[in-house]
mmCIF file of C-alpha atoms in Angstrom:
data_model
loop_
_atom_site.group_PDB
_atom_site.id
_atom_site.type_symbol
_atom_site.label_atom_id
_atom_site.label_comp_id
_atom_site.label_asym_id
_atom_site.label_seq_id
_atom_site.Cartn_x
_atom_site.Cartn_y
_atom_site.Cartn_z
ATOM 1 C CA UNK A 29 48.101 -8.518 -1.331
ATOM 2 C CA UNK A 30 49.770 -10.326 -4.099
ATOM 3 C CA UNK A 31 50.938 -13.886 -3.405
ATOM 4 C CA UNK A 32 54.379 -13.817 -3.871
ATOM 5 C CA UNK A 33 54.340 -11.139 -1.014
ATOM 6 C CA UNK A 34 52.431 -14.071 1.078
ATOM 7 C CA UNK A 35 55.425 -16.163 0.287
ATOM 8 C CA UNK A 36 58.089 -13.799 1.072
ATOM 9 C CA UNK A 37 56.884 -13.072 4.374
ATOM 10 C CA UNK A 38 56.494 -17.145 5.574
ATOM 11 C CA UNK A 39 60.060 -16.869 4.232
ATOM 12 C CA UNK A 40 61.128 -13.975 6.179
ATOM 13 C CA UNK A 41 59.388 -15.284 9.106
ATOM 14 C CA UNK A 42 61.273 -18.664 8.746
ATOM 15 C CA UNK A 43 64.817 -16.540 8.275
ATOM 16 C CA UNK A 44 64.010 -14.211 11.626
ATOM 17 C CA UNK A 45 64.054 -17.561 13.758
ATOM 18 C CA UNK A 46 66.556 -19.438 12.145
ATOM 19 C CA UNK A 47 68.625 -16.096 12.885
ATOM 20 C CA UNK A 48 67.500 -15.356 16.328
ATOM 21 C CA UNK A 49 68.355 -19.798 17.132
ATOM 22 C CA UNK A 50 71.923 -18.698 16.278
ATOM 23 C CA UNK A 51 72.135 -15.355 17.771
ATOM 24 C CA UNK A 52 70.921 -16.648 21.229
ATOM 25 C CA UNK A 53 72.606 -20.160 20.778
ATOM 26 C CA UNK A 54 69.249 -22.491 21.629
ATOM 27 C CA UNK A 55 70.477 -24.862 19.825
ATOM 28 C CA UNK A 56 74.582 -26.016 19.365
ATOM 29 C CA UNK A 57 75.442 -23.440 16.759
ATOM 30 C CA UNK A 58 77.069 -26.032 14.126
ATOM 31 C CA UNK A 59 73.939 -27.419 14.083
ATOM 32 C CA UNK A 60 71.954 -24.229 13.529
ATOM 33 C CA UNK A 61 74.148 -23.514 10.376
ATOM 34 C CA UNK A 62 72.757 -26.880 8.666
ATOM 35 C CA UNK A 63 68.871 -26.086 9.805
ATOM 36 C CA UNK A 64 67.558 -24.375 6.253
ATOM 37 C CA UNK A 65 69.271 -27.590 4.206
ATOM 38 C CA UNK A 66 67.709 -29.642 6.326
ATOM 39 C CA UNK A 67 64.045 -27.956 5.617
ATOM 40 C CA UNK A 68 64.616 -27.401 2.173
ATOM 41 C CA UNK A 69 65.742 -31.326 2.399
ATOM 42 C CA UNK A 70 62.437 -32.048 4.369
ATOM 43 C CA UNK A 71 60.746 -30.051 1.882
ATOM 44 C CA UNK A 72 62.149 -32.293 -0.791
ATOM 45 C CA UNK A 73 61.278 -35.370 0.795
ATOM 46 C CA UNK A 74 57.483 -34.074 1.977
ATOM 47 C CA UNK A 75 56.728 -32.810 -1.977
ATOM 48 C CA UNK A 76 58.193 -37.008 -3.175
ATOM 49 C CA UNK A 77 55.922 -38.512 -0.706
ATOM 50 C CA UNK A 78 52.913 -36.451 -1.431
ATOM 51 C CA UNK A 79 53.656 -37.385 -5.187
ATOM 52 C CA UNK A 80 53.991 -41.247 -4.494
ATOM 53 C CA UNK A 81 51.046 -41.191 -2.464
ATOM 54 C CA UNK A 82 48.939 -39.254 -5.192
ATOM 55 C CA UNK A 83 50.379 -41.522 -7.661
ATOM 56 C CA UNK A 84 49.051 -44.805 -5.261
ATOM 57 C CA UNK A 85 45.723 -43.582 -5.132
ATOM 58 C CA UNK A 86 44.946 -41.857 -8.445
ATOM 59 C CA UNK A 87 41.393 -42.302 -8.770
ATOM 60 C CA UNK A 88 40.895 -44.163 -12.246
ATOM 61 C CA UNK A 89 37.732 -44.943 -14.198
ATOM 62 C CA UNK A 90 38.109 -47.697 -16.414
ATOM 63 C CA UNK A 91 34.141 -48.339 -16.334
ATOM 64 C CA UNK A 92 33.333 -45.007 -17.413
ATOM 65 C CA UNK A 93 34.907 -45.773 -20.869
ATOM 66 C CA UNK A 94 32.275 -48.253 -21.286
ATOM 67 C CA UNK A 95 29.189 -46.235 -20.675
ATOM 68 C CA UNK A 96 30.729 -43.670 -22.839
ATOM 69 C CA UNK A 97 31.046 -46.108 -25.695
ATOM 70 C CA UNK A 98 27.149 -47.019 -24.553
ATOM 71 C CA UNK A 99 26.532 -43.206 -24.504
ATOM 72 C CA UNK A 100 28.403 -42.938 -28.025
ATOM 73 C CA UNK A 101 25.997 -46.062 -29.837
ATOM 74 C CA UNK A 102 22.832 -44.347 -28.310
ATOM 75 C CA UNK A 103 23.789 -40.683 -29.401
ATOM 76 C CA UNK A 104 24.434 -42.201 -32.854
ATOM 77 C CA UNK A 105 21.263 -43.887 -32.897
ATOM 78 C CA UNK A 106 19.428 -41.463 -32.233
ATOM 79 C CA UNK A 107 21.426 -38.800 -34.439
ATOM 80 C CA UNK A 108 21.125 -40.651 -37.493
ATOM 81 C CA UNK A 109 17.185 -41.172 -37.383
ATOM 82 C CA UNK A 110 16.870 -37.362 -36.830
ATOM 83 C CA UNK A 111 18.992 -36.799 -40.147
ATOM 84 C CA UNK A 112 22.485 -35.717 -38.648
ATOM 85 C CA UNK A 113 25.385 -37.277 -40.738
ATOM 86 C CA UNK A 114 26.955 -39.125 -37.417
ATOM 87 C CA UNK A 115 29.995 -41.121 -40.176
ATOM 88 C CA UNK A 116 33.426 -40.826 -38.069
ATOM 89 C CA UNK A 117 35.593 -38.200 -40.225
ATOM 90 C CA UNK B 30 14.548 -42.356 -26.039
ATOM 91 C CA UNK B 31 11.981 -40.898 -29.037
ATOM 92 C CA UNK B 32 11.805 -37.095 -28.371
ATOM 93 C CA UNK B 33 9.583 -35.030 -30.607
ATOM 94 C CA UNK B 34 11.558 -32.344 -32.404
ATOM 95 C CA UNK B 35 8.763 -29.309 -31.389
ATOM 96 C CA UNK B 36 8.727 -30.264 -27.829
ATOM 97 C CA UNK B 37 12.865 -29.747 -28.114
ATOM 98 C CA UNK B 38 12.276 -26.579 -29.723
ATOM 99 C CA UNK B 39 9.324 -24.952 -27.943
ATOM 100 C CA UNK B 40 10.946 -25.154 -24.710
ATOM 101 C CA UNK B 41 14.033 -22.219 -25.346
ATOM 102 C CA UNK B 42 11.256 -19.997 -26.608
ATOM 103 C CA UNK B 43 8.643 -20.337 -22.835
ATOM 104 C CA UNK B 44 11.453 -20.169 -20.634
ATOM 105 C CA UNK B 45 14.207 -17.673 -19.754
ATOM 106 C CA UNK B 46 17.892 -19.054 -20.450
ATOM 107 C CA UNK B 47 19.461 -19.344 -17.317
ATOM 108 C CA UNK B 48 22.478 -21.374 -18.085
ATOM 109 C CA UNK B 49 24.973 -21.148 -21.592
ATOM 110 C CA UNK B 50 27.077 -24.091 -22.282
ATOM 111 C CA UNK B 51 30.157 -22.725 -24.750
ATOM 112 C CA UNK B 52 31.478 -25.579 -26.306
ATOM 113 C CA UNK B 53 34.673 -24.369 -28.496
ATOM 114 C CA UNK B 54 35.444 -26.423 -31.251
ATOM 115 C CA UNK B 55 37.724 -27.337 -34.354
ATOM 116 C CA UNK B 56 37.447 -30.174 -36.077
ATOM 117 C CA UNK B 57 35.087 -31.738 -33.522
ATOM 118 C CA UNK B 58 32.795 -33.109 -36.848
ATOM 119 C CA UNK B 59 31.386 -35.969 -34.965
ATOM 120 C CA UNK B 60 32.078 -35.521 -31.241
ATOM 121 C CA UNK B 61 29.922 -32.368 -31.199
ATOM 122 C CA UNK B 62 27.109 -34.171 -32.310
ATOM 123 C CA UNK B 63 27.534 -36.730 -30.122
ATOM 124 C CA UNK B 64 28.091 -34.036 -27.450
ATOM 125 C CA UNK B 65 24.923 -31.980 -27.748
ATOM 126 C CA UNK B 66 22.578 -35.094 -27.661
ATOM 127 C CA UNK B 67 24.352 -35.728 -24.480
ATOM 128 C CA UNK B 68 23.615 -32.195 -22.839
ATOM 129 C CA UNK B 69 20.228 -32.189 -24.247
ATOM 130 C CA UNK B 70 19.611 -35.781 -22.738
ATOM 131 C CA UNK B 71 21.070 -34.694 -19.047
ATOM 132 C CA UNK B 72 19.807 -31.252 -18.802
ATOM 133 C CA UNK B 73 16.134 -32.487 -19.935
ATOM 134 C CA UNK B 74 14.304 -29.599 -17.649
ATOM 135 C CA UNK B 75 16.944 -27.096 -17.338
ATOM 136 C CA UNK B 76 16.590 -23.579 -19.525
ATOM 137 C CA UNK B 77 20.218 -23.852 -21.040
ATOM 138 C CA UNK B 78 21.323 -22.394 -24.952
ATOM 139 C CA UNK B 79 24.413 -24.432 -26.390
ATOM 140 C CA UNK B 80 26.858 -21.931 -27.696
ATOM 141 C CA UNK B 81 29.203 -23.284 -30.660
ATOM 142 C CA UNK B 82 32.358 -21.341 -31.080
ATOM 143 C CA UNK B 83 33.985 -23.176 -33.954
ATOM 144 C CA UNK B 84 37.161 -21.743 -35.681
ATOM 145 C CA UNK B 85 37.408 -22.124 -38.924
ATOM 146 C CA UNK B 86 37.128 -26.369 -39.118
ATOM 147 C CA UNK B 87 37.727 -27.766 -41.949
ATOM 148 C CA UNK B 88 36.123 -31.131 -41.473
ATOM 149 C CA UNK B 89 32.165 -29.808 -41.626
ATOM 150 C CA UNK B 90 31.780 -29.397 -37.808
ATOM 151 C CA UNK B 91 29.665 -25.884 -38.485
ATOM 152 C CA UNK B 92 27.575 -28.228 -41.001
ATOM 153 C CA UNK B 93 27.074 -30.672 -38.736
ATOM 154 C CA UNK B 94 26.367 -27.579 -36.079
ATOM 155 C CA UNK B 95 23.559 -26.547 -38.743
ATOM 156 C CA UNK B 96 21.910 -30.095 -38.697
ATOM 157 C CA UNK B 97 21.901 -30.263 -35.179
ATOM 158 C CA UNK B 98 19.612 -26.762 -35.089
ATOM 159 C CA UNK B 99 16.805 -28.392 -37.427
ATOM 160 C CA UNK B 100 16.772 -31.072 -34.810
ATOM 161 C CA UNK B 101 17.012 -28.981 -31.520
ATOM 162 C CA UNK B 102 16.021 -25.424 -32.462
ATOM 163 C CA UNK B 103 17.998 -23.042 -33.160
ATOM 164 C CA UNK B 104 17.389 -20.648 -30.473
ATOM 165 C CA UNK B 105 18.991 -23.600 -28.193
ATOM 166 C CA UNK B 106 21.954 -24.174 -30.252
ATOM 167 C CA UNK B 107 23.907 -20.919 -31.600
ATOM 168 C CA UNK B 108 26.575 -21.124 -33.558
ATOM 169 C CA UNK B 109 28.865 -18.425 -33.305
ATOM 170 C CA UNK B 110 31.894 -19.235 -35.366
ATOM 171 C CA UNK B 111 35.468 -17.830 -36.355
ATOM 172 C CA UNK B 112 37.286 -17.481 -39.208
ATOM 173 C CA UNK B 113 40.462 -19.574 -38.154
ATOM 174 C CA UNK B 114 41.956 -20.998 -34.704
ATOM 175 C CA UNK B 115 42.190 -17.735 -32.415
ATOM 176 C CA UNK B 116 42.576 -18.970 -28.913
ATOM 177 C CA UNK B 117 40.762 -20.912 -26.012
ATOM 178 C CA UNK B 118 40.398 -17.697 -23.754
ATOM 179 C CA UNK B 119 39.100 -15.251 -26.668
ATOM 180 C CA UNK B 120 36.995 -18.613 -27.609
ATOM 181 C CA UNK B 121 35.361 -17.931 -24.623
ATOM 182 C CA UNK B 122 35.085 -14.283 -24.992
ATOM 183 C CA UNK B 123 33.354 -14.699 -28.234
ATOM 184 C CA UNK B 124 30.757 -17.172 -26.738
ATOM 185 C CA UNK B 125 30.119 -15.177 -24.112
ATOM 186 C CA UNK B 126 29.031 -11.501 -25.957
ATOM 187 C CA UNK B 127 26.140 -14.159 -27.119
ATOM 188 C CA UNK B 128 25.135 -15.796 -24.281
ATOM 189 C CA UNK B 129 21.808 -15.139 -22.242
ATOM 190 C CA UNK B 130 22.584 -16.679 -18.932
ATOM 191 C CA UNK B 131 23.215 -15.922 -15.755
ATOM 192 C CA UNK B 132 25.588 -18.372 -15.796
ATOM 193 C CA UNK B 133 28.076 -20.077 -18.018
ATOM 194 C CA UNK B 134 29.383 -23.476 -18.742
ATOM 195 C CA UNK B 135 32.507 -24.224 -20.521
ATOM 196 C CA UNK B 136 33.250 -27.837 -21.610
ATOM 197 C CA UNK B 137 35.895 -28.991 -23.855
ATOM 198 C CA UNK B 138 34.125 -31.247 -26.954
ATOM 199 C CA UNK B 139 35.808 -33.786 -27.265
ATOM 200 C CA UNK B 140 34.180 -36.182 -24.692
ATOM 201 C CA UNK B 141 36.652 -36.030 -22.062
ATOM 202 C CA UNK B 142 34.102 -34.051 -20.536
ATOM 203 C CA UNK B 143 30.696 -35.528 -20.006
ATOM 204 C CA UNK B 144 27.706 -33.895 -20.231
ATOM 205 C CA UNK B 145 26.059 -36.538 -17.321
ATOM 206 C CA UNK B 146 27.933 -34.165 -15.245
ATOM 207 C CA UNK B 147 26.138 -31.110 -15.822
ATOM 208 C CA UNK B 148 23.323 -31.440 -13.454
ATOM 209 C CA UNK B 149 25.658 -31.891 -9.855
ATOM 210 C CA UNK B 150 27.551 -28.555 -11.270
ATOM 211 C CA UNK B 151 24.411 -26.875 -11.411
ATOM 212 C CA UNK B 152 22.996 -28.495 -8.106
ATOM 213 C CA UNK B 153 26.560 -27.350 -6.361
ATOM 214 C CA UNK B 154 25.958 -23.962 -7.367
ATOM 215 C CA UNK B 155 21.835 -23.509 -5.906
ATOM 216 C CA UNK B 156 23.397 -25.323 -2.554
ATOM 217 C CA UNK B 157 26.535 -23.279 -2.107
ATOM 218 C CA UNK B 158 25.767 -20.384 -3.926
ATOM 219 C CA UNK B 159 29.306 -20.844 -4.922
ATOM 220 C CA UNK B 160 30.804 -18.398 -7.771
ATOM 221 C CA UNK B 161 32.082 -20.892 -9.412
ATOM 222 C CA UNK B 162 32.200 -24.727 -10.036
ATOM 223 C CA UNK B 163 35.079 -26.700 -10.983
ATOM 224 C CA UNK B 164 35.234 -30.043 -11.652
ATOM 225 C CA UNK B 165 38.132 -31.576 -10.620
ATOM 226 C CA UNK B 166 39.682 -35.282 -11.669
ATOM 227 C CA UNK B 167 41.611 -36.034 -8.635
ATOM 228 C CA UNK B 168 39.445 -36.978 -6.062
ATOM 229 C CA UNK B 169 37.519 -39.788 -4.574
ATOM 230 C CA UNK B 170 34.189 -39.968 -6.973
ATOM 231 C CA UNK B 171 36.235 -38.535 -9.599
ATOM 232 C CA UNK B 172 38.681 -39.964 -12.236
ATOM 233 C CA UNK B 173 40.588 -40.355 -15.120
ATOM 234 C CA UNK B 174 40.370 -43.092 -18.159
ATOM 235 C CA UNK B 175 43.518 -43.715 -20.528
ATOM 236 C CA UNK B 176 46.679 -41.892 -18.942
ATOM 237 C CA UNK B 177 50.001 -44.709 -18.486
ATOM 238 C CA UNK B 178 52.138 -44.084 -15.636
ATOM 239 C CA UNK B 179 54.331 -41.505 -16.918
ATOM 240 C CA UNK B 180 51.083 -39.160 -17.609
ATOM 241 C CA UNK B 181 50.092 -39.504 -14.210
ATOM 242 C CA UNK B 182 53.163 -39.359 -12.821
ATOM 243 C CA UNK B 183 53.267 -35.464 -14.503
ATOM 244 C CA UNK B 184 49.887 -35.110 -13.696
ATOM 245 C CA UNK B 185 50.590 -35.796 -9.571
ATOM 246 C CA UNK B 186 54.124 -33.799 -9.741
ATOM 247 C CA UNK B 187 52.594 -30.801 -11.600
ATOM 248 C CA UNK B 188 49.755 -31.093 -9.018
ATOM 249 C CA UNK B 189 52.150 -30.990 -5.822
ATOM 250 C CA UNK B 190 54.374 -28.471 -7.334
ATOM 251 C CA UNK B 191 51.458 -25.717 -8.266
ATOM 252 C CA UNK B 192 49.703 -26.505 -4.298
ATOM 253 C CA UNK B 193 53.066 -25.640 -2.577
ATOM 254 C CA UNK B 194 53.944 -22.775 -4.859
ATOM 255 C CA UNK B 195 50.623 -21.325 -5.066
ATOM 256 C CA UNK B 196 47.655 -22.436 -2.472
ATOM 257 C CA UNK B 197 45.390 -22.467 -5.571
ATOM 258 C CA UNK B 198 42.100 -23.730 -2.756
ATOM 259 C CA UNK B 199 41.496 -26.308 -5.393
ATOM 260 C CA UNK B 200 42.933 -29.908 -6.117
ATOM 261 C CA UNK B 201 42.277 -29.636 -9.928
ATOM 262 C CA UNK B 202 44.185 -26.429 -11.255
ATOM 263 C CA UNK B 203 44.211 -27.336 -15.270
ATOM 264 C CA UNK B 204 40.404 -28.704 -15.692
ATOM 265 C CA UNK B 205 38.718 -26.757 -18.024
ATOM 266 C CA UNK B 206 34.864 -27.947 -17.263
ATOM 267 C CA UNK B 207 33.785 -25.283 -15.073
ATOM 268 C CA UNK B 208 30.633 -23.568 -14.812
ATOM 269 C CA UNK B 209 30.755 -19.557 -13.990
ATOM 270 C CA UNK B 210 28.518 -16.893 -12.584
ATOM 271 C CA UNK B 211 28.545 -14.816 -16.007
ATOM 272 C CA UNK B 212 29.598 -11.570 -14.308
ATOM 273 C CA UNK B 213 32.256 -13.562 -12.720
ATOM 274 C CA UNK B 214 33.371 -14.911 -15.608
ATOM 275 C CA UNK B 215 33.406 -11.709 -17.852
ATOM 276 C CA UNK B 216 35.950 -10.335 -14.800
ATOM 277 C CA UNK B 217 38.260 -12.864 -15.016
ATOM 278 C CA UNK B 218 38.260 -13.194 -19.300
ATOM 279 C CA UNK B 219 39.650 -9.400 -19.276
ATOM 280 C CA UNK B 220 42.411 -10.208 -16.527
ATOM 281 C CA UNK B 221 43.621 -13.094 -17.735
ATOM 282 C CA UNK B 222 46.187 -13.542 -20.998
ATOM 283 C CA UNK B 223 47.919 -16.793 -20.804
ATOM 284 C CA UNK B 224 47.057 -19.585 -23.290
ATOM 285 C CA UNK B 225 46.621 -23.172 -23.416
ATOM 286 C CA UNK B 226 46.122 -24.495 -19.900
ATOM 287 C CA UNK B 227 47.919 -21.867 -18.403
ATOM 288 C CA UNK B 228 45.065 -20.332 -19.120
ATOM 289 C CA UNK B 229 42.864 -22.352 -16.822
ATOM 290 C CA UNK B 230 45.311 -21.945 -13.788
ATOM 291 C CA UNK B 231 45.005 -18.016 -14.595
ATOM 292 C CA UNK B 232 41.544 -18.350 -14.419
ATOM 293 C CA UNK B 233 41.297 -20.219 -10.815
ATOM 294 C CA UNK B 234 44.031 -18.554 -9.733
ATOM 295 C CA UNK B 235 42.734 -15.156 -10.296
ATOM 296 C CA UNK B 236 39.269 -15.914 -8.949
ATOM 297 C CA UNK B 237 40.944 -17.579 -5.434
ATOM 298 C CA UNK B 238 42.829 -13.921 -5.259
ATOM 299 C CA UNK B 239 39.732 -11.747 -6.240
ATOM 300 C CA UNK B 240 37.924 -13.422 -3.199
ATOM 301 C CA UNK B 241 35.311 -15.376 -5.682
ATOM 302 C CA UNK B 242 33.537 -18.392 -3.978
ATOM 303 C CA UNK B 243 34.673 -21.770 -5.638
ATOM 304 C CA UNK B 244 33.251 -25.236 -5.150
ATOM 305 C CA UNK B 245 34.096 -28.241 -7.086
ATOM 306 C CA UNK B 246 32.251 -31.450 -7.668
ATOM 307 C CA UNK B 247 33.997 -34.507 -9.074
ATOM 308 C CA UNK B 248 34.028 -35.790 -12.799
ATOM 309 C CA UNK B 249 35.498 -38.614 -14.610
ATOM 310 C CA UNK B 250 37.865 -37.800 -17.477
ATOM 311 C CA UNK B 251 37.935 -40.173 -20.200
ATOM 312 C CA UNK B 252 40.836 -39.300 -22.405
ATOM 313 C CA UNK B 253 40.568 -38.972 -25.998
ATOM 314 C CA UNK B 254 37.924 -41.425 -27.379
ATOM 315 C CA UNK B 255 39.767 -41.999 -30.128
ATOM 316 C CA UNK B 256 43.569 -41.818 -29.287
ATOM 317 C CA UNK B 257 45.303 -40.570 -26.914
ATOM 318 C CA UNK B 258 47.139 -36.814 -26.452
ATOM 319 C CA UNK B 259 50.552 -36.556 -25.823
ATOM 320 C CA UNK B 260 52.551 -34.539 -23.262
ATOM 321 C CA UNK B 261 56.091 -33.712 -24.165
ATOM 322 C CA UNK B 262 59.116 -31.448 -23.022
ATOM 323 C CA UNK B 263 57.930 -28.572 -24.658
ATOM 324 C CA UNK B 264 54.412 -28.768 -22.638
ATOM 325 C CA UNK B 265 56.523 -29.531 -19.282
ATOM 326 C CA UNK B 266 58.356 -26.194 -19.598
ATOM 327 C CA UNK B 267 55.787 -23.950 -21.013
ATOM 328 C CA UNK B 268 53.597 -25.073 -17.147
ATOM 329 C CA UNK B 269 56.562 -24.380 -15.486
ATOM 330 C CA UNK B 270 56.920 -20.856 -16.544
ATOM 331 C CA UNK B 271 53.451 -20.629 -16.572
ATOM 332 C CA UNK B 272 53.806 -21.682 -12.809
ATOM 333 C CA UNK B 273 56.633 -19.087 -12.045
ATOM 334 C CA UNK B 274 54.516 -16.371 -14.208
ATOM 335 C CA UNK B 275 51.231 -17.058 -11.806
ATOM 336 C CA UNK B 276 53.469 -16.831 -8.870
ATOM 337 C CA UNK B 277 54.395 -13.465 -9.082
ATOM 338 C CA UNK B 278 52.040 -11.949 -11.026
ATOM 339 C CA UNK B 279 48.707 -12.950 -8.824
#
């Protein structure tokens, strides 16, 4: 099944309650009327933190550019004794 | 580190090759060099062939490609060029009508991706039996080198954004250092047609849909030895419809 089909069903799912809360009044009905802006609100909010929290704990490597200067002498070592023109363009 | 040039050579020509490493390239004059030592270094008893798919550079890379087979062998490194700059995903096409593995690496050249790497994607694969391999940036062992704020800041949003619209099963949708079962990856080079990264979202995508196993390992991502890339407005909007494109179209 494509994905989008996947999607459209969660979303039809989500629309059958939010219908049946105000058909069988759970809930006071003025506030029913407000529920999808509030999830598309909490959706909002939920996709910022998960952003800010990525952005917290992006894994960085500063070391690695090191060895890969290290890596970069060696290969050029190397290179150059086995006759492979190794000058920077 | 002194290797003699017929024990390099003799070993493509006992063994089977079980693993290709495509390596596209333009302009990559120096970094491919640098590049192959690297894989031949890492991969020291592994039956791998190094396929070069070089379009059309005009800086000497194929030359440099030529040197590199006196030193290796030449039935470890293939070049298999282009006449001009045709594309990343009929790059990979191209490389793969010549490879003899069963399975297939692709790595970008330009160091961002290091060869070091090569054995835990290969050891992922025996232990998992996994379809494919991925290596992905964003998690704990993994990394990136030389991206400011704002590039990470993209990086993270474009990240969410593509995991809520799409349950990709992965945490690193636009990587490009994957290794592939070669059947695996012949199916998903026909059924994909984006290009630029798009392309590697199409590819994941597509293989989460078709049911394909895939594992990922982590790898540090050094950014541009020398410089760094850009991403501007243009690049924003062409992921976004890229995004909206893989949405309802796998």
């Amino acid at each position: 099944m494509k994905h989008i089909f996947k999607v459209t069903s969660v979303l039809a799912a989500i629309s059958a309650i939010w219908i049946g809360l105000l058909q069988t009044s759970l809930l006071p009905p003025n506030y029913t009327w407000l529920l999808p802006i509030y999830l598309v609100v909490a959706l909002g909010c939920y996709g910022l933190f998960m952003v800010g929290i990525g952005l917290m704990f992006f894994p960085t490597c500063p070391q690695e550019a090191v060895l890969l200067q290290q890596d970069i002498v060696e290969a050029k070592e190397f290179l150059s004794k086995n006759g492979v023109d190794v000058a920077s363009d | 580190m002194e290797e003699r040039k017929d024990e390099l050579q003799t070993k493509g020509k006992e063994k089977e090759v079980k693993y290709s490493i495509i390596v596209p390239t333009y302009n990559e004059r120096l970094n491919i060099a640098l590049i192959i030592y690297l894989i031949f270094k890492h991969l020291r008893d592994v039956e791998f062939e190094v396929i070069v798919v070089d379009d059309g550079s005009p800086d000497g890379t194929q030359d440099i490609v030529k040197q590199l087979q006196q030193v290796y062998g030449e039935d470890r490194i293939l070049l298999r060029a282009r006449p001009r700059k045709l594309g990343l995903g009929t790059a990979y096409a191209h490389g793969l009508k010549h490879a003899r593995g069963d399975f297939v690496v692709i790595m970008d050249a330009d160091l961002s991706h290091h060869p070091k790497y090569l054995p835990s994607f290969i050891r992922k694969q025996k232990e998992t039996g996994a379809n494919i391999v991925t290596g992905t940036r964003y998690v704990k062992n993994g990394g990136v080198h030389g991206w400011n704020l704002m590039r990470k800041l993209t990086s993270r949003g474009a990240n969410v954004l593509a995991q809520t619209l799409l349950w990709p099963g992965v945490s690193d949708l636009t990587g490009s250092f994957r290794l592939y079962e070669r059947s695996v990856l012949e199916d998903l080079v026909t059924s994909c047609v984006s290009k630029g990264y798009v392309f590697q979202m199409e590819m994941i995508v597509r293989a989460t849909r078709k049911g394909y196993r895939v594992e990922e390992v982590p790898i540090t991502f050094v950014d541009r030895v020398f410089g760094s890339s850009k991403l501007g407005g243009s690049e924003i909007v062409e992921y976004l419809k890229g995004l909206v494109y893989l949405l309802f179209t796998t």
